Coordinates of C-alpha atoms and ligand atoms in Angstrom, one line a residue:
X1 CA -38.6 10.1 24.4
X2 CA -37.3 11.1 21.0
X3 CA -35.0 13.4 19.9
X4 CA -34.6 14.9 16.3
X5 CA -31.1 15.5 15.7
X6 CA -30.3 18.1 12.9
X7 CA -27.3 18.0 11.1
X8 CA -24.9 14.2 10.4
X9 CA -21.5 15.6 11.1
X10 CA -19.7 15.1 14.1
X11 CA -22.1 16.5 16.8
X12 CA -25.1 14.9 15.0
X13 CA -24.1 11.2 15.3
X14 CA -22.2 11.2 18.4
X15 CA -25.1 13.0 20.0
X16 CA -27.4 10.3 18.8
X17 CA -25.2 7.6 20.3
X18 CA -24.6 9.1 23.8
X19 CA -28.6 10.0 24.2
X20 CA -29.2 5.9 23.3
X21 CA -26.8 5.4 26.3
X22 CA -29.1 6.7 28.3
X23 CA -32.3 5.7 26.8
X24 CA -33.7 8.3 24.4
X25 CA -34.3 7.4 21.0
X26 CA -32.4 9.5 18.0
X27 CA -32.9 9.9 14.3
X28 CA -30.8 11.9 12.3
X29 CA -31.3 14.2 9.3
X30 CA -28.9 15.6 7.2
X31 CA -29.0 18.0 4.8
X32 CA -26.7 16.6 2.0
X33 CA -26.3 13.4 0.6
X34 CA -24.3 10.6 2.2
X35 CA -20.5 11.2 1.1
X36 CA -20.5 14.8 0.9
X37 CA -17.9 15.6 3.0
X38 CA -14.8 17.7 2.3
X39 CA -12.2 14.7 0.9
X40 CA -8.3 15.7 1.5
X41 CA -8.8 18.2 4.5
X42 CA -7.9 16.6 8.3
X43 CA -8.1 17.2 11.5
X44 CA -7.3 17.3 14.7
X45 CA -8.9 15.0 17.9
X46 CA -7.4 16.3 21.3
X47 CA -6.8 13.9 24.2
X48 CA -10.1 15.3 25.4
X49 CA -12.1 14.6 22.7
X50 CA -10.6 11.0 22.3
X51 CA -11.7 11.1 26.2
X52 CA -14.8 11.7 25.5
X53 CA -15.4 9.2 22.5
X54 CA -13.7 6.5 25.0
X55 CA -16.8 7.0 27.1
X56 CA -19.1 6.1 24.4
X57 CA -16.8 3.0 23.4
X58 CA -16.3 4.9 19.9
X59 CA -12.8 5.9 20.1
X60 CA -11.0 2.6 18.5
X61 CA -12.6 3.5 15.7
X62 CA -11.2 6.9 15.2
X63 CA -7.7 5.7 16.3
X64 CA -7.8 2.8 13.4
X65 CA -7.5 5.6 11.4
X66 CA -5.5 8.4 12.3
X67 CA -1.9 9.7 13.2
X68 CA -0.8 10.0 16.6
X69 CA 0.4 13.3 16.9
X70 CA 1.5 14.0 20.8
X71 CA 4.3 16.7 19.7
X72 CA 3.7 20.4 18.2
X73 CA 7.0 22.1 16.8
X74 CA 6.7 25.9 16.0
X75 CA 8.9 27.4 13.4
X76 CA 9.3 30.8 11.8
X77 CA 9.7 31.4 8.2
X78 CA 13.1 31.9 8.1
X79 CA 13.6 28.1 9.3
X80 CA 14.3 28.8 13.5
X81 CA 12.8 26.3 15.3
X82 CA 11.1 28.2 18.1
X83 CA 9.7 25.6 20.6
X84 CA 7.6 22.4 21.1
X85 CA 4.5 22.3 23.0
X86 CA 2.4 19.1 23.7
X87 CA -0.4 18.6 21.6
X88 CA -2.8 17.3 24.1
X89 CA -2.3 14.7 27.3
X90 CA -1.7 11.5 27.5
X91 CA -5.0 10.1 29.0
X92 CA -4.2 6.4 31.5
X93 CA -4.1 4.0 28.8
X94 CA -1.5 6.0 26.6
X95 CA -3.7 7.1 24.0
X96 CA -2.8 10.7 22.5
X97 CA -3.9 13.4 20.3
X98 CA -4.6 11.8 17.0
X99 CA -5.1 14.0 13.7
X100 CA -7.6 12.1 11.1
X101 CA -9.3 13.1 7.4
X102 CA -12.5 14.7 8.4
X103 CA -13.7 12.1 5.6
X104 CA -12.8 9.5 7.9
X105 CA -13.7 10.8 11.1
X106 CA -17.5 12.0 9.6
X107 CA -17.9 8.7 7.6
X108 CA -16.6 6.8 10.8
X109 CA -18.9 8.4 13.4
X110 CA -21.9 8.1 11.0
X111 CA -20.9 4.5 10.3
X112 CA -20.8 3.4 14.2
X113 CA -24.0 5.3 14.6
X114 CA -26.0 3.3 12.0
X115 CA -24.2 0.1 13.4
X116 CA -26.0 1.2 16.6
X117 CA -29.2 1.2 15.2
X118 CA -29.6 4.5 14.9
X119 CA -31.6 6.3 11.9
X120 CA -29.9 8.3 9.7
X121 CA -31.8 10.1 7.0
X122 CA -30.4 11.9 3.7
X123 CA -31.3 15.1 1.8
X124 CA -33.5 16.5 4.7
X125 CA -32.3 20.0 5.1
X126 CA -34.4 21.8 7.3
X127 CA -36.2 25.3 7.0
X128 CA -38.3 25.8 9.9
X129 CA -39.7 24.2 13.3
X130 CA -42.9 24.5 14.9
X131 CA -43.4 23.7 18.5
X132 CA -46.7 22.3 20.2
X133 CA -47.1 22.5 24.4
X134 CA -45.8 18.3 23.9
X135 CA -43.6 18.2 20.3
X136 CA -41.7 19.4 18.2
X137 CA -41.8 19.5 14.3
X138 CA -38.8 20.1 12.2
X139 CA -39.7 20.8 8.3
X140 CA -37.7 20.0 5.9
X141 CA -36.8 21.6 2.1
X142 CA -38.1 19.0 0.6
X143 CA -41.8 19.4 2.1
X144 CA -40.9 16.9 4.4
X145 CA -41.6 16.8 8.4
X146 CA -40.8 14.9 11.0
X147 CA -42.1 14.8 14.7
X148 CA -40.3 14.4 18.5
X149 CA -40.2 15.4 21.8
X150 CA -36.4 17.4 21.4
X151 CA -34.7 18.7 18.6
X152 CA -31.4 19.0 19.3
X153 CA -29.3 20.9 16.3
X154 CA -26.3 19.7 15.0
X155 CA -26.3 22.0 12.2
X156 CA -22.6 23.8 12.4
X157 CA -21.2 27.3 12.7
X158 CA -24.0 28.6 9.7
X159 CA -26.9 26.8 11.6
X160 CA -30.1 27.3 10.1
X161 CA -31.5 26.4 13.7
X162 CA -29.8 29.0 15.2
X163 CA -31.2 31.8 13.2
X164 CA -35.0 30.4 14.3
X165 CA -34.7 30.1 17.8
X166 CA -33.2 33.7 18.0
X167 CA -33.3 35.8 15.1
X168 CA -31.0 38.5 17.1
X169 CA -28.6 35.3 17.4
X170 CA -24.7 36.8 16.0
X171 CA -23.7 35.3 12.4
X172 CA -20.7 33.2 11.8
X173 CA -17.7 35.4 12.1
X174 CA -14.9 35.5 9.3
X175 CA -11.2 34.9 10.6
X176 CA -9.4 36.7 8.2
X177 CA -8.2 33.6 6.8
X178 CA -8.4 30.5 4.2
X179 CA -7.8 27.3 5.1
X180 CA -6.3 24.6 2.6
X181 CA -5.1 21.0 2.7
X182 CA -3.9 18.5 1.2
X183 CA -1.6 15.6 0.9
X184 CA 1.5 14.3 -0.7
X185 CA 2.8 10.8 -1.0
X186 CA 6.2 10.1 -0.3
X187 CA 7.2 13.9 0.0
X188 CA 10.7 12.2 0.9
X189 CA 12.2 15.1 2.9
X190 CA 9.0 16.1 5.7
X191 CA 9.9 16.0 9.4
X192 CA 9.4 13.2 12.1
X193 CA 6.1 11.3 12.7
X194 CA 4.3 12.2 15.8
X195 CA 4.8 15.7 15.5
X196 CA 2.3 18.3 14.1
X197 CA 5.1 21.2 12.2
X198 CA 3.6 24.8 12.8
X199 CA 5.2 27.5 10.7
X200 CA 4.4 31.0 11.1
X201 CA 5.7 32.1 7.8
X202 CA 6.7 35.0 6.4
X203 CA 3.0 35.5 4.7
X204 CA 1.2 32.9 6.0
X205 CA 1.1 29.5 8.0
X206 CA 2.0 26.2 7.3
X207 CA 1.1 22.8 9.4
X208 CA 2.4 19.1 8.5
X209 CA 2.3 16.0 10.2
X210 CA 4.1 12.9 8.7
X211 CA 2.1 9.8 8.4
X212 CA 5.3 7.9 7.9
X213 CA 6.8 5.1 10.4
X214 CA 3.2 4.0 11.6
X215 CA 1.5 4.4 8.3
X216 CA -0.6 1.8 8.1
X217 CA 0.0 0.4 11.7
X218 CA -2.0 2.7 13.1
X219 CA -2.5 1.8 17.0
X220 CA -5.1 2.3 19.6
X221 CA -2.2 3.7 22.4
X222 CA 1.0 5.8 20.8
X223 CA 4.1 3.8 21.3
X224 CA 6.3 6.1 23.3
X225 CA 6.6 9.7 22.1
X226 CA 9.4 9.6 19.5
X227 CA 12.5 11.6 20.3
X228 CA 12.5 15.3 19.7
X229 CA 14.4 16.5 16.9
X230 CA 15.6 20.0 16.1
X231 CA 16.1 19.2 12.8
X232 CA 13.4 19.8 9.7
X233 CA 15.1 17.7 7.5
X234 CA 14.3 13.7 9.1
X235 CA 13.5 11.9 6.4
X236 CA 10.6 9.2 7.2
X237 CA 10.4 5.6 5.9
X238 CA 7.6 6.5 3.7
X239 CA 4.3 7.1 3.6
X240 CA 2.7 10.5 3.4
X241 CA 2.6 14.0 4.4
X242 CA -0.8 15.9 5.6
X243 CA -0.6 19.8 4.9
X244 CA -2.5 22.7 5.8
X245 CA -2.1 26.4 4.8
X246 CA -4.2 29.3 6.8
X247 CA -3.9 32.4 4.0
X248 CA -4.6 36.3 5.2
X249 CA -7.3 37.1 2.6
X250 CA -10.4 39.6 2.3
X251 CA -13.3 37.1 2.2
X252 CA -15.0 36.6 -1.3
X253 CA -11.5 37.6 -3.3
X254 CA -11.1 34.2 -4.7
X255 CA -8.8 33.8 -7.5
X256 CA -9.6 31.4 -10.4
X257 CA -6.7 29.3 -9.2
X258 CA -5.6 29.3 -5.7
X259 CA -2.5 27.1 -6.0
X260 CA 0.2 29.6 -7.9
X261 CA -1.6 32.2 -5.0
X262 CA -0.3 30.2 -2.4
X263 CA 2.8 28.8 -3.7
X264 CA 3.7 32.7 -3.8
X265 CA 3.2 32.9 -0.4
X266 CA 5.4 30.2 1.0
X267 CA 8.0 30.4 -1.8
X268 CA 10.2 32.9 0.6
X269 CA 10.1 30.4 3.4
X270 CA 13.1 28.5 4.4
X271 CA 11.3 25.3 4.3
X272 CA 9.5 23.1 1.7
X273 CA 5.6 23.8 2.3
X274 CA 6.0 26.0 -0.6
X275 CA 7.2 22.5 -2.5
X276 CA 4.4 20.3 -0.9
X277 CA 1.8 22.9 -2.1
X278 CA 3.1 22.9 -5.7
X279 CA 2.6 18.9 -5.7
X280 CA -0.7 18.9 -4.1
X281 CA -4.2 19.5 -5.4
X282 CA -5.1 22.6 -3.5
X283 CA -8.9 22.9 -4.2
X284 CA -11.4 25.3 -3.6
X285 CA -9.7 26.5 0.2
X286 CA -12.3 27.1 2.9
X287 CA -13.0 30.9 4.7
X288 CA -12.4 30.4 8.6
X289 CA -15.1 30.8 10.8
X290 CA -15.9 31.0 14.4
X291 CA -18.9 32.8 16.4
X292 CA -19.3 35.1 19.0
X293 CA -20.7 34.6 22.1
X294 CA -24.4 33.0 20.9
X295 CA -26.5 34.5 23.8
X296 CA -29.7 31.5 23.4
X297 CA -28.5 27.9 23.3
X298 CA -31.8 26.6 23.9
X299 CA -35.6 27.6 24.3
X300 CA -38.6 25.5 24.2
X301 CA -38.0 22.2 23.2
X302 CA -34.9 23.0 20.8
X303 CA -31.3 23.2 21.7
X304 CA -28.3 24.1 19.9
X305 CA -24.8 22.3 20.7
X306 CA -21.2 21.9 19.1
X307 CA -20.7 24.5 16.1
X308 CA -23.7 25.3 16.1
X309 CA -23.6 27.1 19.6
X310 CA -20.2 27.7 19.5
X311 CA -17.9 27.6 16.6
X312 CA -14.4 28.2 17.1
X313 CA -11.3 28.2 14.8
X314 CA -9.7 25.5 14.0
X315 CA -6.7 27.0 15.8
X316 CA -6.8 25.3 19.0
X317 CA -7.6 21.9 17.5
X318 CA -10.5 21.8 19.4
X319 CA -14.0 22.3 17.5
X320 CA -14.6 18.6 17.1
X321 CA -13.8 17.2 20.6
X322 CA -16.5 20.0 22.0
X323 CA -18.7 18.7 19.5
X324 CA -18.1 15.4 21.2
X325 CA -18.0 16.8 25.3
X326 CA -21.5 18.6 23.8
X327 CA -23.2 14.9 23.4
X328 CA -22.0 13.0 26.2
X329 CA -22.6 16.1 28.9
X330 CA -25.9 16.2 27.5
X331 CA -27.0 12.5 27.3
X332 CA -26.0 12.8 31.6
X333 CA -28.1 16.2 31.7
X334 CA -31.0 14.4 29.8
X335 CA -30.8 11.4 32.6
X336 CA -30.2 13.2 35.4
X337 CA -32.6 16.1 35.1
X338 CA -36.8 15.8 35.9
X339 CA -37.5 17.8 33.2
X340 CA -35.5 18.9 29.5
X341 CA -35.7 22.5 30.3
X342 CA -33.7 21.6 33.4
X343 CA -31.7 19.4 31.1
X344 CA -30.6 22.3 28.8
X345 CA -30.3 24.5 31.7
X346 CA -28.0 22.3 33.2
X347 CA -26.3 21.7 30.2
X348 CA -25.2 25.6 29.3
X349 CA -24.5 26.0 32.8
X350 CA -21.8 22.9 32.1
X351 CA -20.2 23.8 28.7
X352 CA -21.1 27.8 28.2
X353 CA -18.0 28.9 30.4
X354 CA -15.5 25.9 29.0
X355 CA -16.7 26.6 25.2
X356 CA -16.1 29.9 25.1
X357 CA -12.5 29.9 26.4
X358 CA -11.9 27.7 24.4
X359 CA -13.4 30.3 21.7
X360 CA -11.6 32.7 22.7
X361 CA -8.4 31.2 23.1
X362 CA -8.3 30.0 19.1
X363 CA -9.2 33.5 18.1
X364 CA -6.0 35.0 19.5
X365 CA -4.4 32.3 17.2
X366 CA -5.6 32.9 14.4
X367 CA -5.3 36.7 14.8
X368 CA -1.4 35.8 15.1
X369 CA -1.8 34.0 12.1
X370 CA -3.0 37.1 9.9
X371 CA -1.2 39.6 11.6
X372 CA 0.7 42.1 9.0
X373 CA 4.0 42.9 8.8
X374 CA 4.5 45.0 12.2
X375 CA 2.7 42.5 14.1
X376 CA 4.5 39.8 12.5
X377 CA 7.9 40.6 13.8
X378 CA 6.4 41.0 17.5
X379 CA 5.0 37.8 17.2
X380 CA 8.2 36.4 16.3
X381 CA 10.0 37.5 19.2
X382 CA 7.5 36.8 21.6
X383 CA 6.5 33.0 20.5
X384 CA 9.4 31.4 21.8
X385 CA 8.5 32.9 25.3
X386 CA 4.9 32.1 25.0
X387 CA 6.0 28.9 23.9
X388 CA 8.2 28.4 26.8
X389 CA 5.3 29.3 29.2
X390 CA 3.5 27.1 27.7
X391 CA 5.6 24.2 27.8
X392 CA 6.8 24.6 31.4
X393 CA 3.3 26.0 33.3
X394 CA 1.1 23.5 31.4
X395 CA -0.8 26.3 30.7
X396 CA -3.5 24.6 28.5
X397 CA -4.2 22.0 31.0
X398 CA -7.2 23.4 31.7
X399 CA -8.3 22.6 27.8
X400 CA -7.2 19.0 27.8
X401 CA -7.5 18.0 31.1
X402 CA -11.6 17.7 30.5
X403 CA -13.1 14.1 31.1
X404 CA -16.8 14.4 29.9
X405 CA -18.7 11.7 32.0
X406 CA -22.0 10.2 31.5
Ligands
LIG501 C1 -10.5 24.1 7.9 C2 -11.0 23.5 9.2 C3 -10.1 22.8 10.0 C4 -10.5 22.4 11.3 N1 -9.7 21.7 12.0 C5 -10.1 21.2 13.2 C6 -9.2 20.5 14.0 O1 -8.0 20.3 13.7 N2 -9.7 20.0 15.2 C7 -10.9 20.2 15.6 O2 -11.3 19.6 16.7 N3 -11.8 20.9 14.9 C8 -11.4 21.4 13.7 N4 -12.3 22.1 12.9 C9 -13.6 22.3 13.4 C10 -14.5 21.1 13.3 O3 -14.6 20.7 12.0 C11 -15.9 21.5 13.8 O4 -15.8 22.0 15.1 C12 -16.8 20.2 13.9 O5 -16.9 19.7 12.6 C13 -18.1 20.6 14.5 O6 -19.0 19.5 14.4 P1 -20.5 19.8 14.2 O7 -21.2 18.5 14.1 O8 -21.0 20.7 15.3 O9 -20.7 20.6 12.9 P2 -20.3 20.1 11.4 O10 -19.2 19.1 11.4 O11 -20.1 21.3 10.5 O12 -21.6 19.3 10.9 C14 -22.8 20.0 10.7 C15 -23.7 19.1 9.8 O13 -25.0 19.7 9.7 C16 -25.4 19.6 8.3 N5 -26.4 20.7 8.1 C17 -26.1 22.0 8.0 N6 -27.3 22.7 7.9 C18 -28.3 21.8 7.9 C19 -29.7 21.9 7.8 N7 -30.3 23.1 7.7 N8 -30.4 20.7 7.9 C20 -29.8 19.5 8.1 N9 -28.5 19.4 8.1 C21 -27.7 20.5 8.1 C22 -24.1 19.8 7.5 O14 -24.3 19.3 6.2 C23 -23.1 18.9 8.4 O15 -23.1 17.6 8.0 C24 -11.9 22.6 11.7 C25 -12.8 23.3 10.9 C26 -12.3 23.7 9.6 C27 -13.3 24.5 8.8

């Protein structure tokens, strides 16, 4: 059997290297060029998601090049620290949440792919599929084809795919916000390594994690979880600091230069992203999507999975490691099942209800995140409850307690 797998960002080579696991050949084609991804903006990999890598021996790879970062501290804008949540579990070996450039982690998974053997093929966007009673044919914009028995699509939140296999099927929904990163060297007054900083500021939010006492060393298992610390103003042995911003904004108003536009919006802060931002290269920012419920996953021989299926916000931390739970519950479904209809059946029936909680659960975030004023002050009062809850129920459990097995 071979599958055609659209799309060469996270779903895409994972996907190829879980269904080789089990036995079905996988070539990849993606639209862009090689080393086209979006330099200077990171993410995060949840416990699960490392969980599911682990499975597919592909995790050490990630870890080589990423922060540990166990700890979430939540601040307001007026500099009160108002709680600490765990940013994942800690699976049996010790290995945590780890955040990573999405340069790294793209060029990384692609990278271990090809080491695999597996086909990866450049510049092949596709346009359109036909499907016979015993293949499938994916066509490409460059007049190019190419023939299989599945074509699984790995083509993210504005999947082309998606729009074939069910014209009704829901757009990608706008959050409200822009997202921005970036990252300074030797910022020299940043908070304490391990910890993702969230700030719900006064007209926007902030995140930083400090690549400082392990930069460099990074390490396959976290060394114990470093101390907690109330304080904002540790000062790290060196290294650097990753930044985001999320920024309420209509979609399409985009200023000719973003960075004294954001700088405004952090300058009232009692903290220092508005400092970070001022010494960073801010870029072009990125509109936050996510989707709606996306009632066809699959139909024929064509099945959609990670953002292409169901795109969530970055919120929750949690887009890639579905992306990663999609490959390896579908290599099992692919072995397990006497037919690839069952597969897919299977396969929905698996993921469907865990995706879109997991949908659902970032959206309320990011709504928080561009609430206006009114709102605002509500959330402010009630984080450090929520937070609380959070911390003492292990109320996300149910998101990071999730082993994807083959
Ligand atoms: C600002 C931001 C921050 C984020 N932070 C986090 C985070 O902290 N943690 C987390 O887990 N997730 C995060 N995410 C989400 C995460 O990036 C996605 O969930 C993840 O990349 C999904 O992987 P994917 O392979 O499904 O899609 P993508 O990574 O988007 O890959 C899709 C690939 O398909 C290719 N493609 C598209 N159309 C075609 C076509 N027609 N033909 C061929 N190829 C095509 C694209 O070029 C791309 O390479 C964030 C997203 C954003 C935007």
């Amino acid at each position: 059997m071979q599958a055609l797998i659209i799309g060469c960002g996270i779903a895409g080579p994972v996907t190829a290297m879980a269904l080789r696991e089990v036995g079905i050949d996988a070539k990849i084609f993606e639209a862009y060029e090689q080393g086209a991804e979006d330099v200077g903006s990171f993410l995060n990999v949840a416990s699960n998601g490392l969980a599911a890598l682990q499975v597919l021996g592909a995790h050490h790879k990630v870890l080589s090049q990423a922060i540990p970062t166990p700890r979430m501290v939540m601040w307001s804008g007026s500099g009160k620290r108002l709680g600490e949540v765990a940013n994942g579990l800690r699976l049996d070996d010790g290995t945590v949440s780890h955040t990573v450039l999405r340069s790294d982690l793209y060029r990384t998974m692609r990278d271990e792919a090809t080491r695999r053997g597996i086909e990866v093929t450049y510049g092949k966007r596709l346009v359109s599929y036909d499907e016979s009673a015993r293949k499938v044919t994916a066509r490409f914009a460059d007049g190019t084809e190419a023939t299989g028995d599945l074509l699984i699509a790995c083509d993210g939140v504005h999947s082309r795919t998606r729009m074939i296999l069910d014209p009704q099927a829901p757009a990608a929904r706008y959050s409200g916000l822009y997202s921005f990163g970036g990252i300074v060297k030797d910022a020299g007054f940043t908070g304490e390594p391990g910890v993702y900083n969230m700030v719900f500021g006064k007209r926007a939010f902030f995140g930083y994690a400090e690549r400082g006492a392990w930069g460099g060393e990074r390490q396959l298992a976290s060394p114990a979880e470093p101390r907690a610390s109330a304080t904002m103003g540790a000062v790290p042995e060196s290294g650097e600091t990753w930044w985001f911003a999320n920024l309420p904004r209509r979609l399409g108003d985009v200023p000719e230069d973003w960075k004294p536009v954001l700088v405004r919006a952090f300058e009232d802060d009692a903290n220092f992203s508005a400092e970070l931002i001022r010494r960073s290269d801010v870029g072009s920012g990125s509109p936050i999507y996510d989707l709606p419920p996306v009632p066809v996953w699959h139909r024929g021989r064509v099945l959609l999975i990670g953002d292409a299926a169901h795109a969530t916000s970055p919120s929750s931390g949690q887009g890639a490691s579905l992306a990663v739970e999609d490959a390896v519950v579908l290599a099992r479904c692919l072995r397990d099942s006497g037919s690839h209809t069952e597969a897919f059946e299977r396969f929905e029936a698996e993921r469907r209800p865990r995706a879109e909680r997991v949908v659902a659960y970032s959206r309320t975030i990011s709504n928080s995140k561009a609430a206006g004023p009114v709102a605002r002050v509500f959330r402010d009062l009630m984080l450090p409850f929520f937070l609380k809850k959070s911390a003492s129920q292990e109320s996300l459990a149910w998101m990071y307690r999730y082993q994807a097995s083959l």
